[in-house]
Amino acid sequence: MQRAMLGLAAAFLVGGTMAQADELRDLAKETFAPLPSTVPAVAGNPITPAKIDLGKALFFDPRISASGVFSCYSCHNLTTGGDDNMETSVGHGWQKGPRNSPTVLNSVLNEAQFWDGRAEDLKAQAKGPVQAGVEMANTPENVVVTLNSMPAYVDWFTVAFPEEQDPVSFDNMARAIEAFEATLITPAPFDAWLNGDDAALSDDAKAGLAVFMDKGCSSCHSGVNVGGHGYYPFGLVEKPGADVLPEGDKGRFAVTETVDDEYVFRASPLRNVAVTAPYFHSGKVWDLKVAVEIMAESQLGEALTDEEATQVVAFLDSLTGTVPEVTLPVLPPETATTPRPTAEVIAQ
Amino acid sequence: MQRAMLGLAAAFLVGGTMAQADELRDLAKETFAPLPSTVPAVAGNPITPAKIDLGKALFFDPRISASGVFSCYSCHNLTTGGDDNMETSVGHGWQKGPRNSPTVLNSVLNEAQFWDGRAEDLKAQAKGPVQAGVEMANTPENVVVTLNSMPAYVDWFTVAFPEEQDPVSFDNMARAIEAFEATLITPAPFDAWLNGDDAALSDDAKAGLAVFMDKGCSSCHSGVNVGGHGYYPFGLVEKPGADVLPEGDKGRFAVTETVDDEYVFRASPLRNVAVTAPYFHSGKVWDLKVAVEIMAESQLGEALTDEEATQVVAFLDSLTGTVPEVTLPVLPPETATTPRPTAEVIAQ
């Protein structure tokens, strides 16, 4: 199979034909899948327009953080690829977070959330940063008091969770945010090509796709999100230097406490990777081509040629999708009982 | 005149007639003006769709700040009344700014910008926070390098400033932001009422308007923005306590260095005041009714009755307008030459 694909890549380098394009597509469809045209269903959380609207309000609301400075949007900025374009995020008290902020775009299609997969879905994920001392530094109790202090929020929760006696809860906050985030699907040229549009990918991108499958990148970065499922050691073949893989962060080991999981991370989903630098959990690499070369060496033991690396980048560029139109919500004003923001940093 | 209005206020308290409504409106139209239905023209900065689009991108771009954490939107949040709902803003290095963030909504209609009016218009204002060490902590040179590093920005500046040899400049950044901000006009029930819709104001709001004019609030808070022009000492009749008026901030004195300008501030524009707590330059008061009472005592030497204060608040509520629909821009990705964000705090 690898050999057959190698031949295919070589064929592309000398100029592809229609039959070869179909062959490449057939192979690609065994490994990848185009984005769905509808909002993905989410386990245990039926998605409704009311829940999406509430979730959008919560996603943008900085009053979810103790300081009033940060909302979900702060580190998952929808204007800049769904992440924050920095090594690791800056949070409460100007503390730096431990890992690079992953994009929220298409994240509903990941198998698990966070770099180490410690949250099984977005509703579990959404509760993390709200409570993390280095991020929003808030408590579930304070969030619920905040939401209950604004009558419009109480109405919106009641409409979004009509069967519930006590709709304003931290869990339902997370469910609503998950519902909004599920709408953040970004169809890309690669999807158009998988769906049959030959012109959607450049020759370079097609050659890059062939290299990507041929060399084995797609062994881990596969499926609808071109990654986002499965756990692998960073440095499967050759451990990168401490500049890229700092020794202090042992990845999934912190979740499973199994020696085999030292420096193990979830394979990154690669949709929109070209607009979400810097790269890796450490955020230490800004150049996508350099990141591709590091991956090839550390995970596959392959030194890509300059042309191959350029082609793989052209393929990854074809994963940059169209962000859905997001109109800013208008949030309810604070009332007398809304907890006031505090920039104070409390030792953990 | 004051006496005639006093009579009018009394008439409203016992139930207004159509003729009295017309009389109140005629008086109000001598003092206030409804918002225009079109984007206001701005001196020296012709507003075009291309400039508005560019300005929107810049307004939302956190890469305008040294840290990559803050954009204009951070402290002028369009989901929460165009301000940031905290006493004073948190900026670079978690430093607290000296004064409460004023709303950006309708700010194009203010006579001058900042609490002390030190910027004559929004294009002058926009340059301040970008460079302030406690806010975005950036330099004009670094902003221009940042913008030039992203080809899409260079294209957008070229289209927005077609006559210019060197369109990507710090000045043009400010002009574009001013153009976007000029679109942030929020027509309110008070405008509908001024324009002839009797039902747009409740009886309480009309009574509050009569009190507002009668007691003299409208001597300073007048015009299209119900304030936003003219400078007055905070504590014209009776200086409020240091909890509300901290001694360290002498207001316009810092601009003019004239003793007469000690504790002098621009009369706040009151549109959307009900959704932009906390109040005053110090941000020390969260309750609008308390703020109204402090103003009546300190500026007018008047103790309002509880009913009067409630009515004035009902009038101020009628200044809460409809925020225009803002669709998030999609910003260009960084390139190899984009300066990297730095959270480092450099002593000024």
XYZ file of C-alpha atoms in Angstrom:
696
model
C 0.000 0.000 0.000
C 2.765 2.430 0.959
C 4.614 1.417 -2.190
C 1.545 1.944 -4.371
C 1.106 5.406 -2.943
C 4.756 6.221 -3.489
C 4.209 5.491 -7.130
C 1.230 7.784 -7.093
C 3.214 10.632 -5.581
C 5.865 10.180 -8.262
C 3.201 10.269 -10.949
C 1.934 13.588 -9.586
C 5.368 15.090 -9.659
C 5.550 14.606 -13.424
C 2.003 15.866 -14.034
C -1.284 14.187 -13.113
C -4.051 12.960 -15.385
C -7.776 12.750 -14.701
C -7.521 9.044 -13.880
C -4.688 9.712 -11.432
C -6.749 12.461 -9.769
C -9.573 9.990 -9.259
C -7.115 7.431 -7.887
C -5.667 9.957 -5.430
C -9.177 10.929 -4.357
C -10.204 7.292 -3.892
C -7.163 6.727 -1.685
C -7.758 9.967 0.229
C -11.342 8.995 0.888
C -10.137 5.821 2.594
C -8.238 8.023 5.079
C -10.109 11.329 5.326
C -13.694 12.505 5.173
C -15.224 15.801 4.091
C -16.924 17.996 6.691
C -20.652 17.468 7.080
C -22.966 20.132 5.670
C -25.023 20.202 8.875
C -24.205 20.821 12.526
C -22.843 17.564 13.968
C -24.956 15.823 16.590
C -23.362 15.718 20.036
C -23.786 12.883 22.531
C -26.136 13.715 25.386
C -26.772 17.264 24.226
C -29.485 17.781 21.585
C -28.588 20.932 19.692
C -31.348 23.503 19.273
C -31.324 27.096 17.999
C -32.083 28.370 21.514
C -29.123 26.454 22.936
C -26.826 27.732 20.184
C -27.862 31.339 20.854
C -27.355 30.980 24.585
C -24.009 29.298 23.992
C -22.889 32.120 21.737
C -23.733 34.657 24.451
C -21.779 32.637 27.036
C -18.838 32.124 24.662
C -18.446 35.902 24.324
C -19.198 36.846 27.939
C -16.111 38.038 29.862
C -18.120 37.980 33.087
C -17.637 34.212 33.116
C -14.092 34.967 34.321
C -13.313 36.254 37.813
C -11.582 39.350 36.446
C -14.102 40.183 33.737
C -11.160 40.279 31.310
C -11.431 36.863 29.643
C -14.156 35.055 27.741
C -13.884 31.794 25.783
C -13.367 34.079 22.774
C -10.169 35.528 24.312
C -8.101 32.392 23.710
C -10.353 30.956 20.991
C -10.562 34.104 18.916
C -12.852 33.576 15.949
C -11.179 36.360 13.976
C -7.773 34.645 14.034
C -8.411 30.967 13.371
C -10.147 30.085 16.645
C -6.986 30.318 18.735
C -4.891 33.163 20.165
C -1.687 33.256 18.126
C 0.679 33.049 21.029
C 2.986 30.381 22.459
C 0.780 29.754 25.426
C -2.166 31.823 26.533
C -2.030 34.714 28.967
C -4.633 34.409 31.711
C -5.694 35.695 35.124
C -3.007 37.790 36.771
C -0.959 37.772 33.553
C -0.041 34.157 34.229
C 1.067 32.103 31.241
C -0.784 28.861 30.632
C 1.131 25.631 30.213
C 0.141 24.780 26.622
C -0.709 26.384 23.301
C -4.405 27.185 22.850
C -5.932 24.803 20.273
C -8.438 26.076 17.738
C -12.117 25.822 18.586
C -12.976 25.539 14.894
C -14.256 22.042 14.031
C -13.243 20.939 17.518
C -16.609 19.237 17.975
C -15.297 16.584 15.584
C -12.282 15.704 17.732
C -12.437 12.426 19.593
C -11.435 14.145 22.841
C -10.407 17.646 23.912
C -7.203 19.266 25.199
C -3.693 18.308 24.066
C -3.800 15.287 26.339
C -7.405 14.341 25.614
C -8.381 14.694 29.260
C -11.882 15.966 28.426
C -14.055 13.561 26.517
C -16.072 16.275 24.784
C -16.556 20.025 24.489
C -19.006 20.249 27.365
C -16.384 18.705 29.642
C -13.696 20.922 28.107
C -15.675 24.144 28.597
C -15.638 23.743 32.359
C -11.842 23.564 32.567
C -10.582 27.037 31.649
C -13.386 28.706 33.616
C -11.980 27.175 36.803
C -8.258 27.121 36.005
C -6.351 29.545 38.216
C -4.113 30.586 35.323
C -7.036 31.125 32.953
C -10.399 32.489 34.131
C -9.883 31.736 37.844
C -13.589 31.457 38.560
C -15.720 28.909 40.441
C -18.875 27.111 39.278
C -20.773 28.666 42.202
C -19.750 32.193 41.257
C -20.636 31.572 37.599
C -24.119 30.415 38.564
C -24.619 33.440 40.840
C -23.442 35.680 37.977
C -25.835 34.112 35.467
C -28.771 34.138 37.880
C -28.192 37.825 38.590
C -29.173 38.761 35.033
C -32.851 38.084 34.242
C -32.245 37.755 30.499
C -29.834 34.883 31.113
C -32.378 33.137 33.324
C -34.924 33.467 30.492
C -32.473 32.172 27.896
C -31.517 29.152 30.015
C -35.203 28.430 30.615
C -35.919 28.454 26.888
C -32.789 26.457 26.018
C -33.438 23.781 28.682
C -37.244 23.719 28.771
C -37.625 20.384 30.561
C -35.465 21.290 33.528
C -36.515 22.455 36.965
C -33.281 24.311 37.571
C -31.983 25.294 34.150
C -29.304 27.801 35.226
C -26.402 25.520 36.096
C -22.699 25.195 35.410
C -23.355 21.973 33.482
C -25.931 23.663 31.278
C -23.560 26.565 30.681
C -21.094 24.014 29.318
C -23.793 22.270 27.245
C -24.849 25.551 25.650
C -21.245 26.499 24.849
C -20.766 23.075 23.267
C -23.880 23.648 21.134
C -22.536 26.971 19.843
C -19.089 25.524 19.229
C -20.614 22.662 17.256
C -21.688 25.232 14.654
C -18.091 26.349 14.053
C -17.463 24.127 11.044
C -15.184 25.464 8.305
C -15.505 23.767 4.890
C -12.224 24.078 2.999
C -10.889 23.547 -0.528
C -9.872 20.033 0.548
C -13.531 19.247 1.264
C -14.558 20.578 -2.144
C -11.916 18.367 -3.725
C -12.928 15.289 -1.715
C -16.488 16.032 -2.846
C -15.407 15.892 -6.493
C -14.210 19.368 -7.484
C -10.889 18.682 -9.253
C -10.055 22.385 -9.485
C -10.289 22.949 -5.739
C -6.708 21.794 -5.092
C -3.587 23.087 -6.827
C -1.129 20.584 -8.298
C 1.204 21.378 -5.408
C -1.530 20.648 -2.872
C -2.353 17.331 -4.575
C 1.315 16.386 -4.650
C 1.526 17.372 -0.977
C -1.465 15.202 -0.163
C 0.238 12.284 -1.876
C 3.416 12.894 0.122
C 1.344 13.259 3.314
C -0.222 9.835 2.785
C 2.864 8.242 1.309
C 5.268 9.159 4.092
C 2.811 8.149 6.794
C 1.691 11.515 8.204
C -1.853 10.313 7.637
C -1.318 7.318 9.902
C -2.035 9.673 12.787
C -3.510 12.748 11.102
C -6.544 11.161 9.493
C -10.317 11.260 9.580
C -12.631 14.208 9.144
C -10.416 16.530 11.202
C -7.120 15.279 9.713
C -6.145 14.348 13.281
C -7.843 14.984 16.600
C -8.060 11.316 17.576
C -5.488 8.825 18.814
C -2.517 9.407 21.122
C 1.124 9.179 20.130
C 4.473 9.956 21.724
C 5.973 13.243 20.496
C 9.291 11.838 19.295
C 8.120 8.389 18.202
C 11.311 7.874 16.227
C 13.515 10.712 17.429
C 12.750 12.935 20.384
C 12.905 16.610 19.439
C 14.997 19.019 21.504
C 13.816 20.552 24.764
C 13.248 23.838 22.904
C 10.261 22.201 21.180
C 9.433 19.488 23.743
C 10.050 20.968 27.203
C 10.842 18.302 29.786
C 8.386 19.649 32.322
C 5.304 18.711 30.294
C 4.840 14.944 30.055
C 1.547 15.155 28.178
C -0.920 12.336 28.656
C 1.178 10.883 31.482
C -0.555 13.438 33.731
C -3.920 11.881 32.784
C -3.126 8.162 32.871
C -0.003 8.105 35.114
C 1.299 5.330 32.888
C 4.983 5.441 31.936
C 4.039 4.525 28.369
C 2.172 7.818 28.171
C 5.170 10.036 28.868
C 5.314 12.787 26.237
C 2.213 11.343 24.609
C -0.217 13.835 23.056
C -3.337 13.640 20.979
C -2.487 13.882 17.270
C -3.343 17.480 16.416
C -6.303 18.088 14.151
C -4.823 19.893 11.157
C -7.797 21.816 9.786
C -6.905 25.530 9.662
C -3.358 24.725 10.755
C -1.974 27.346 8.341
C -3.734 30.131 10.272
C -3.109 28.837 13.794
C 0.606 29.294 14.392
C 2.557 28.850 16.583
C 2.735 25.053 16.609
C 2.947 22.097 18.985
C 1.695 21.992 22.562
C 4.662 24.178 23.453
C 3.868 26.783 20.795
C 7.572 27.068 20.082
C 7.539 26.847 16.276
C 6.021 29.613 14.143
C 6.823 28.341 10.651
C 4.523 25.643 9.277
C 7.183 24.211 6.992
C 9.592 23.879 9.913
C 6.830 22.206 11.930
C 6.221 19.744 9.076
C 9.939 18.937 8.909
C 10.176 18.434 12.678
C 7.185 16.083 12.565
C 8.622 14.075 9.661
C 11.888 13.591 11.505
C 10.580 12.991 15.015
C 7.553 10.855 14.165
C 8.556 9.132 10.940
C 12.339 9.308 10.844
C 12.072 10.895 7.414
C 13.996 13.870 6.098
C 11.645 15.516 3.594
C 13.129 17.248 0.589
C 12.516 20.960 0.431
C 10.061 20.359 -2.420
C 8.166 17.720 -0.463
C 7.881 19.961 2.587
C 6.636 22.819 0.391
C 4.053 20.516 -1.173
C 2.846 19.258 2.196
C 2.420 22.890 3.282
C 0.392 23.529 0.089
C -1.827 20.592 1.065
C -2.184 21.920 4.631
C -3.093 25.344 3.201
C -6.018 23.623 1.474
C -7.391 22.801 4.950
C -7.974 26.496 5.712
C -11.747 26.757 5.666
C -14.464 29.359 5.572
C -15.373 30.487 9.081
C -19.153 30.751 9.488
C -20.525 34.270 9.851
C -20.747 35.089 13.544
C -22.762 38.129 14.552
C -21.819 39.455 17.971
C -24.433 38.812 20.655
C -25.760 41.628 22.808
C -25.333 40.527 26.415
C -27.555 41.424 29.357
C -26.290 44.178 31.671
C -25.116 43.479 35.215
C -27.522 44.046 38.070
C -27.109 44.856 41.750
C -26.501 41.172 42.557
C -23.936 40.458 39.837
C -20.583 39.587 41.474
C -18.098 42.357 40.715
C -14.972 41.575 38.684
C -11.807 41.115 40.659
C -8.319 41.211 39.212
C -6.909 39.888 42.484
C -4.750 36.787 42.178
C -5.443 34.204 44.853
C -2.680 31.678 45.490
C -3.863 28.177 44.523
C -37.739 78.815 31.929
C -36.792 76.623 34.878
C -40.081 77.610 36.482
C -42.104 76.768 33.332
C -40.449 73.349 33.222
C -41.076 72.798 36.903
C -44.764 73.291 36.176
C -44.471 70.825 33.358
C -42.880 68.189 35.555
C -45.679 68.626 38.068
C -48.273 68.234 35.325
C -46.700 64.938 34.317
C -46.822 63.618 37.818
C -50.618 63.930 37.828
C -51.022 62.444 34.333
C -50.060 63.991 30.995
C -52.279 64.941 28.095
C -51.438 64.948 24.420
C -50.822 68.706 24.469
C -48.457 68.312 27.429
C -46.605 65.529 25.599
C -46.105 67.858 22.655
C -44.969 70.625 24.981
C -42.418 68.327 26.675
C -41.161 67.211 23.264
C -40.838 70.780 22.033
C -38.784 71.659 25.098
C -36.687 68.500 24.787
C -35.941 69.294 21.158
C -34.438 72.616 22.233
C -31.927 70.679 24.370
C -31.441 67.280 22.716
C -31.388 65.897 19.190
C -32.224 62.453 17.849
C -29.448 60.322 16.361
C -28.940 60.650 12.620
C -30.115 57.777 10.424
C -26.830 57.771 8.496
C -23.183 57.410 9.479
C -21.973 60.827 10.694
C -19.375 62.598 8.582
C -16.002 62.983 10.288
C -13.660 65.939 9.782
C -10.681 65.153 7.571
C -11.603 61.497 7.108
C -14.103 60.668 4.360
C -15.857 57.463 5.374
C -16.020 54.720 2.750
C -17.094 51.075 2.933
C -13.480 49.965 2.376
C -12.289 52.123 5.269
C -15.050 50.821 7.539
C -14.145 47.201 6.731
C -10.455 47.818 7.355
C -11.271 49.661 10.571
C -13.400 46.766 11.774
C -10.522 44.349 11.187
C -8.130 46.615 13.096
C -10.633 47.151 15.925
C -10.775 43.393 16.517
C -7.094 42.621 15.944
C -5.212 41.716 19.163
C -1.922 41.844 17.278
C -2.145 45.628 17.540
C -1.038 45.145 21.163
C 2.489 44.122 22.139
C 1.227 41.049 23.996
C -1.332 39.927 21.447
C -3.858 39.856 24.296
C -5.708 43.147 23.767
C -7.592 44.670 20.885
C -9.731 47.835 20.891
C -12.624 45.411 21.441
C -11.139 44.221 24.758
C -11.997 47.430 26.624
C -14.704 48.585 24.198
C -16.591 45.323 24.098
C -19.496 45.546 21.667
C -21.374 42.742 23.438
C -21.547 44.661 26.734
C -22.380 48.259 25.871
C -19.110 49.226 24.189
C -17.124 49.294 27.430
C -15.607 46.663 29.736
C -17.767 46.638 32.882
C -14.962 47.137 35.356
C -13.791 50.025 37.515
C -10.775 50.677 35.400
C -9.434 48.503 32.606
C -6.848 45.771 33.001
C -4.036 46.105 30.465
C -0.518 44.944 29.606
C 1.157 43.105 32.468
C -2.148 43.051 34.406
C -1.718 46.745 35.154
C -4.865 48.688 36.018
C -5.564 51.775 33.955
C -6.236 55.087 35.670
C -9.827 55.666 34.498
C -13.011 53.824 33.627
C -13.281 52.785 29.970
C -15.941 54.927 28.237
C -18.290 53.367 25.711
C -17.316 53.468 22.053
C -20.988 53.484 21.056
C -21.993 56.843 19.531
C -18.597 58.198 20.595
C -18.115 59.736 17.145
C -20.707 62.318 18.209
C -18.733 63.494 21.257
C -17.061 66.871 20.955
C -13.765 65.399 22.176
C -12.528 62.023 23.449
C -11.279 60.661 26.800
C -12.608 61.770 30.192
C -10.505 64.905 29.998
C -11.143 65.593 26.302
C -7.462 65.399 25.481
C -8.075 63.878 22.040
C -10.029 66.032 19.663
C -11.523 63.122 17.744
C -11.581 59.335 17.465
C -8.595 59.133 15.138
C -6.527 60.962 17.752
C -8.039 58.810 20.505
C -7.304 55.521 18.751
C -3.567 56.129 18.898
C -3.522 56.527 22.674
C -4.293 53.088 24.094
C -2.109 51.386 21.474
C 0.917 53.185 22.903
C -0.030 53.406 26.587
C 2.253 51.216 28.699
C -0.666 50.140 30.906
C -2.906 49.300 27.936
C -1.514 47.818 24.706
C 2.131 48.814 25.306
C 2.977 48.939 21.611
C 4.784 51.454 19.394
C 3.635 53.004 16.112
C 6.710 51.538 14.396
C 5.939 48.017 15.605
C 2.287 48.356 14.555
C 3.315 49.387 11.041
C 5.783 46.480 10.798
C 3.019 44.145 11.998
C 0.515 45.406 9.434
C 3.033 45.369 6.580
C 3.932 41.764 7.402
C 0.476 40.570 6.357
C -0.216 40.978 2.614
C -3.989 41.137 3.078
C -3.629 44.170 5.340
C -1.427 45.891 2.775
C -4.140 45.257 0.145
C -6.883 46.526 2.446
C -4.985 49.722 3.286
C -4.281 50.270 -0.415
C -7.968 49.990 -1.270
C -9.066 52.102 1.719
C -6.544 54.889 1.015
C -6.300 54.743 -2.795
C -4.704 58.145 -3.314
C -1.773 57.536 -0.987
C 1.772 56.532 -1.856
C 2.331 54.906 1.508
C -1.079 53.777 2.746
C 0.038 51.501 5.604
C 0.677 53.998 8.401
C -0.173 54.478 12.046
C -2.253 57.540 11.123
C -4.257 55.572 8.578
C -4.779 52.780 11.091
C -6.380 55.388 13.348
C -8.452 56.856 10.485
C -9.806 53.424 9.576
C -10.681 52.630 13.198
C -12.477 55.996 13.417
C -14.447 55.121 10.267
C -15.606 51.803 11.768
C -16.424 53.396 15.110
C -18.506 56.066 13.336
C -20.907 53.267 12.330
C -21.581 52.333 15.963
C -24.735 54.428 16.344
C -27.482 53.072 18.608
C -30.969 54.550 18.078
C -32.967 54.317 21.297
C -36.562 54.721 22.473
C -35.731 58.348 23.320
C -34.917 58.953 19.641
C -38.198 57.388 18.569
C -40.001 59.659 21.023
C -38.122 62.781 19.891
C -39.076 61.771 16.345
C -42.753 61.776 17.277
C -43.623 58.317 18.656
C -45.544 59.085 21.858
C -45.604 55.441 22.923
C -41.825 55.065 22.853
C -41.386 56.469 26.379
C -43.179 55.267 29.505
C -44.862 57.824 31.752
C -42.032 57.334 34.238
C -39.440 58.041 31.559
C -41.287 61.189 30.479
C -41.553 62.352 34.077
C -37.843 61.589 34.478
C -37.035 63.623 31.375
C -38.982 66.543 32.843
C -37.049 66.230 36.124
C -33.775 65.926 34.178
C -34.429 69.216 32.396
C -36.107 70.918 35.314
C -33.379 70.303 37.878
C -30.651 71.329 35.454
C -29.008 67.964 34.595
C -29.491 68.918 30.960
C -27.428 72.074 31.396
C -24.377 69.845 30.929
C -25.868 66.577 29.575
C -27.445 67.913 26.398
C -27.207 67.588 22.644
C -27.372 64.481 20.503
C -25.265 62.413 22.929
C -26.951 63.765 26.082
C -23.497 64.967 27.140
C -20.076 64.416 25.603
C -19.298 68.110 25.187
C -18.320 70.826 27.644
C -16.084 70.528 30.730
C -17.224 70.924 34.311
C -15.718 70.422 37.763
C -16.835 67.188 39.417
C -18.218 68.706 42.596
C -19.465 71.996 41.152
C -21.602 72.588 44.248
C -20.337 69.958 46.672
C -17.228 67.856 46.155
C -17.967 64.133 46.498
C -15.853 61.984 48.818
C -12.468 60.588 47.841
C -14.101 57.167 47.394
C -15.804 58.524 44.258
C -13.371 61.323 43.347
C -9.865 60.100 44.191
C -7.457 62.960 44.910
C -4.763 61.609 42.624
C -6.722 62.258 39.418
C -7.159 65.976 38.750
C -8.891 65.469 35.386
C -8.474 68.143 32.763
C -5.819 69.880 34.882
C -3.360 67.378 33.381
C -4.279 68.664 29.905
C -4.413 72.425 30.467
C -2.300 72.809 33.645
C -4.732 75.530 34.712
C -5.820 75.586 38.352
C -9.398 76.213 37.233
C -9.328 72.802 35.566
C -8.632 70.812 38.727
C -11.110 67.928 38.933
C -12.691 69.097 35.687
C -14.006 66.369 33.373
C -15.970 66.262 30.157
C -19.693 65.857 30.894
C -20.306 62.182 30.232
C -22.409 61.263 27.231
C -25.351 59.385 28.708
C -26.495 57.213 25.808
C -26.442 53.543 26.926
C -25.541 54.622 30.443
C -27.851 51.950 31.903
C -25.688 49.186 30.380
C -22.279 50.716 31.038
C -21.809 50.510 34.805
C -19.734 51.191 36.813
C -19.911 54.978 36.765
C -17.719 58.065 36.858
C -14.079 58.317 35.740
C -13.204 56.356 38.869
C -15.693 53.569 38.128
C -16.526 53.453 41.824
C -20.339 53.446 41.639
C -22.257 50.475 40.216
C -25.838 51.606 40.820
C -27.269 54.073 38.314
C -29.732 55.525 40.800
C -26.929 56.176 43.294
C -24.901 57.805 40.506
C -27.860 60.058 39.660
C -28.217 61.063 43.299
C -24.491 61.811 43.635
C -24.621 63.955 40.506
C -27.681 65.884 41.716
C -25.985 66.665 45.011
C -22.472 67.370 43.792
C -23.316 69.295 40.616
C -26.673 70.880 41.400
C -26.928 70.946 45.189
C -30.249 69.141 44.868
C -31.453 66.208 46.946
C -33.757 64.290 44.605
C -36.747 62.500 46.118
C -36.682 58.742 45.720
C -39.458 59.049 43.128
C -37.564 61.661 41.137
C -34.385 59.581 41.111
C -36.384 56.541 39.957
C -37.963 58.589 37.182
C -34.614 59.957 36.011
C -33.325 56.384 35.847
C -36.381 55.437 33.755
C -35.500 58.289 31.386
C -31.856 57.151 31.248
C -33.053 53.607 30.501
C -34.746 55.035 27.409
C -31.276 55.980 26.111
C -30.297 52.303 25.773
C -30.176 51.822 22.016
C -30.017 49.071 19.459
C -26.422 48.089 18.746
C -25.848 47.628 15.006
C -25.231 44.061 13.867
C -21.501 43.440 13.814
C -20.237 40.364 12.010
C -16.784 39.294 13.148
C -14.055 39.955 10.606
C -11.694 37.185 9.516
C -8.170 38.528 9.992
C -5.111 37.667 7.939
C -2.687 35.140 9.448
C 0.757 36.117 10.704
C 3.739 35.569 8.428
C 7.437 35.006 9.024
C 8.003 38.749 9.438
C 5.165 39.452 11.873
C 6.619 40.599 15.212
C 5.916 37.935 17.830
C 3.726 38.772 20.811
C 5.535 39.523 24.019
C 3.956 39.532 27.455
C 7.102 41.100 28.905
C 6.531 44.288 30.862
C 9.102 46.970 30.118
C 9.469 49.670 32.763
C 8.400 53.050 31.333
